[in-house]
Coordinates of C-alpha atoms in Angstrom, one line a residue:
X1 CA 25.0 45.3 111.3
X2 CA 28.1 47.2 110.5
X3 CA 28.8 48.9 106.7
X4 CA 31.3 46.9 105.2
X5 CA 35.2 47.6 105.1
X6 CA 37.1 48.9 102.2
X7 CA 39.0 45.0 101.8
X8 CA 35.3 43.7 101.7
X9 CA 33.7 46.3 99.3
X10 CA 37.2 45.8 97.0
X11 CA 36.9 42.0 97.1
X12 CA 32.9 42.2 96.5
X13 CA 33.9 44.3 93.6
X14 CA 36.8 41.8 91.9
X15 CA 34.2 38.8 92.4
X16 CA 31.5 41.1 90.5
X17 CA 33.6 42.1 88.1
X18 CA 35.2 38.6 87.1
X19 CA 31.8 36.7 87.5
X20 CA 30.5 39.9 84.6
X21 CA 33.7 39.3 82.3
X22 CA 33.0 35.5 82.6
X23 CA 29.6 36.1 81.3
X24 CA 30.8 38.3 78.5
X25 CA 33.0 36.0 77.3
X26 CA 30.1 32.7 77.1
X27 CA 27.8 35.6 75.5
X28 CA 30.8 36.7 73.1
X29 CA 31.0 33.1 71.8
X30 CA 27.4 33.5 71.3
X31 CA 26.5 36.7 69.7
X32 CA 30.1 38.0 68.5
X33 CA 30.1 41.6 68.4
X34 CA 26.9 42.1 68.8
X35 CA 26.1 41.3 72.6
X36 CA 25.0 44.0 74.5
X37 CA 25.4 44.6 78.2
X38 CA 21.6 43.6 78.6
X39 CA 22.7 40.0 77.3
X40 CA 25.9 39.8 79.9
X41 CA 23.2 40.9 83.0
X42 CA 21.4 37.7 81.8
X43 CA 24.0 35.5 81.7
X44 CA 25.6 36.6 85.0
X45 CA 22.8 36.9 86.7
X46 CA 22.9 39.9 87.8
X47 CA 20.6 42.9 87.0
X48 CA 21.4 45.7 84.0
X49 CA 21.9 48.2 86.7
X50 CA 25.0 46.2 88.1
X51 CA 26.2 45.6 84.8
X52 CA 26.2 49.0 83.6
X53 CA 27.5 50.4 87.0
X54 CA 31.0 48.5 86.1
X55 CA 31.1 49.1 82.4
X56 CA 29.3 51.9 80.5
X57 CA 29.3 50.2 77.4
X58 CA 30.3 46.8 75.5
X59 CA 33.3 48.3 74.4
X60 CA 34.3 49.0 78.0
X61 CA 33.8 45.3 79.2
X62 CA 35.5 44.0 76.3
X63 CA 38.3 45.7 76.6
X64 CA 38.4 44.9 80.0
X65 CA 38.2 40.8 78.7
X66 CA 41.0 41.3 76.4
X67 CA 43.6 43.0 78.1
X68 CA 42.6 40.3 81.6
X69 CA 43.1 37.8 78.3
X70 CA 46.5 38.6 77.8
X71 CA 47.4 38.6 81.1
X72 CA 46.4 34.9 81.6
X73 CA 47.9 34.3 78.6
X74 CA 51.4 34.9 79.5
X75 CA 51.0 33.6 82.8
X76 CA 49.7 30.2 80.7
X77 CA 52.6 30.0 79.0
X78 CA 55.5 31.9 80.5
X79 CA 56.2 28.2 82.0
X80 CA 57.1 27.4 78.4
X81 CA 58.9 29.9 77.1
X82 CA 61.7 30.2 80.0
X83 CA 62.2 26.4 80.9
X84 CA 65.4 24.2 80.0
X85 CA 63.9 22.3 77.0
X86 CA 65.0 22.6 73.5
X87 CA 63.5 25.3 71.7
X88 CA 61.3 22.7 69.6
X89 CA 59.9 21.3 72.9
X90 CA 59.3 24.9 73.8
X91 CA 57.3 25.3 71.0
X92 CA 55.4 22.6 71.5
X93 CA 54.4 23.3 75.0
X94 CA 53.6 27.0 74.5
X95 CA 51.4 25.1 71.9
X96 CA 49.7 22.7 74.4
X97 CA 49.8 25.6 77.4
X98 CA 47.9 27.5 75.2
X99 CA 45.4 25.2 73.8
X100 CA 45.1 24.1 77.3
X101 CA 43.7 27.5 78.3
X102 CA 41.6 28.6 75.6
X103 CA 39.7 25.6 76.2
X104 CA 39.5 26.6 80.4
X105 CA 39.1 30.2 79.6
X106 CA 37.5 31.5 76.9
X107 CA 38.7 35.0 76.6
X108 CA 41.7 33.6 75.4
X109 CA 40.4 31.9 72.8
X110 CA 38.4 35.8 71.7
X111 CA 41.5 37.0 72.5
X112 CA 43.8 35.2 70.2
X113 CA 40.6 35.3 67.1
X114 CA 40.2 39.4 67.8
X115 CA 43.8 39.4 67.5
X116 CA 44.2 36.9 64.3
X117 CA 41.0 39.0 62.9
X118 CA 42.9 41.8 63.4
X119 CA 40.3 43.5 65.7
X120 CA 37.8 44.2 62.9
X121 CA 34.8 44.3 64.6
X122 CA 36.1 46.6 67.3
X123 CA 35.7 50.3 66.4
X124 CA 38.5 53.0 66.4
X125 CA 41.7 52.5 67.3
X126 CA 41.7 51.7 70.7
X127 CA 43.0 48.3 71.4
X128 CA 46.7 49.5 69.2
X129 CA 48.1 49.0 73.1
X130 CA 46.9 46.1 73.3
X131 CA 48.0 44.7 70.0
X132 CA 51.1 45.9 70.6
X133 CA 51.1 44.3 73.9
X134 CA 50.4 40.7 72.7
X135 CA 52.6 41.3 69.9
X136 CA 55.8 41.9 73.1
X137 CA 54.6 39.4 75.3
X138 CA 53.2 36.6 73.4
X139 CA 53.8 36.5 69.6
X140 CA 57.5 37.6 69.4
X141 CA 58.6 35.4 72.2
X142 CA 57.0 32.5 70.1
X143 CA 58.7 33.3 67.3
X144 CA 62.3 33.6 68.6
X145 CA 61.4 29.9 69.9
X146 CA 60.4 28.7 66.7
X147 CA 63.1 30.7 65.0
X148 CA 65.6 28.4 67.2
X149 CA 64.2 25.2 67.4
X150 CA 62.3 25.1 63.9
X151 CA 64.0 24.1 60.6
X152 CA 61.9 27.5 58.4
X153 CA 62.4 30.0 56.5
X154 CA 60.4 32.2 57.9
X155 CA 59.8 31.6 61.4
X156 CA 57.0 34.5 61.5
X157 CA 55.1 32.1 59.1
X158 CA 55.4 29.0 60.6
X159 CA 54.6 30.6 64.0
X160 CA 51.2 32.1 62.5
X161 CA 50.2 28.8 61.1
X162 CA 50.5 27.0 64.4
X163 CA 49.0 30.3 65.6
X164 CA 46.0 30.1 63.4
X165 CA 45.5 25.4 63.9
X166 CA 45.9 26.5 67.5
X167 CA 42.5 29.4 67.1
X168 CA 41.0 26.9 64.3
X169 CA 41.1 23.9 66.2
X170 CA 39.4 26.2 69.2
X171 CA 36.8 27.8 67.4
X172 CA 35.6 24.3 65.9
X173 CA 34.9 22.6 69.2
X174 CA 33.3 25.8 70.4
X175 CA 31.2 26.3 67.9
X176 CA 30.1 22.7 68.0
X177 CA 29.9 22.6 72.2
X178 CA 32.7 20.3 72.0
X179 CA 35.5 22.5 74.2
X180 CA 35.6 19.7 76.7
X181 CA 36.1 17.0 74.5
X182 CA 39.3 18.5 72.9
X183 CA 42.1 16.2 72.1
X184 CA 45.1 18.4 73.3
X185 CA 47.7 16.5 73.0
X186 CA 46.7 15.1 69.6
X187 CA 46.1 18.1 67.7
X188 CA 49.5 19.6 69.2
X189 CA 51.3 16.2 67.7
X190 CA 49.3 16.6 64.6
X191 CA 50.7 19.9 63.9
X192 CA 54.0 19.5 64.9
X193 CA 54.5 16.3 63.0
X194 CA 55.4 18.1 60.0
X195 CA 57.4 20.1 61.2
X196 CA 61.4 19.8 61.3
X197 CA 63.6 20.3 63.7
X198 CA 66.8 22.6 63.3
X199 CA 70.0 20.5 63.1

């Protein structure tokens, strides 16, 4: 049998990875800050040793989680944010495209909680980048939506109240092993019935 190439051993690598970060994130929605690598090994299937030759510590993996996070994020819903719709129908798809994908991925959904919680349970200062990142990619690009399609006077409001339905909503049917029955489209409506559009 002949040792494996460099294209195998990277591929082998991604798969373990991804399969590990999947894990953390179903143990994450579990245990909160308090999973340890021990519990991801479990959950992956894989033994500690494997675990812990990828990622040193929790802190390490999660990181890892989040920043992957905001990667599908945008990707989610850069669809919405550059198409030819009205800015209100933007906002609404973001909306959907978002709820859409914390309910196929969870790391979004601990993504968009560590970043609503304002990454208290993380220690240090370490994830500033990231914040900063989501703030560039995701948040501000929302908000210049709703600022042009929303009748409010603050825009930054109204974007982190559909923001914080969108994380609410989530966390519910989580919580209560109901991600897969989520009513998208109706929670989306239900929030944006009361809103206005700008004239």
């Amino acid at each position: 049998m002949s040792p494996r190439t460099k294209e195998q051993n990277d591929a082998i690598r991604e798969m373990r990875m991804n399969q590990i970060m999947q894990a953390a994130a179903e143990v994450y929605l579990e245990k909160g800050i308090q999973l340890e690598i021990r519990d991801v090994a479990v959950k992956a299937e894989l033994g500690y040793g494997t675990v812990y030759h990828y990622y040193k510590n929790k802190h390490m993996l999660l990181e890892d989680l989040l920043w992957d996070a905001l990667n599908q994020t945008e990707s989610a819903v850069l669809s919405a944010l550059t198409g030819d719709a009205g800015s209100l129908l933007k906002a609404e798809s973001f909306s959907r495209l978002l709820l859409q994908k914390c309910i196929q991925d969870p790391s979004v959904f601990i993504l968009l909680k560590t970043v609503a919680d304002n990454f208290q349970h993380f220690p240090g200062n370490r994830f500033i980048k990231l914040f900063a990142d989501f703030q560039e990619r995701i948040y501000w690009p929302f908000v210049e939506t709703v600022r042009d399609g929303i009748d409010s006077k603050s825009p930054e409001k109204t974007a982190n109240l559909i923001f914080g339905s969108l994380v609410g909503c989530t966390a519910l049917n989580i919580h209560h092993n109901m991600r897969n029955e989520m009513d998208v489209e109706g929670i989306v409506n239900m929030i944006f019935s009361g809103i206005q559009p700008k004239e």
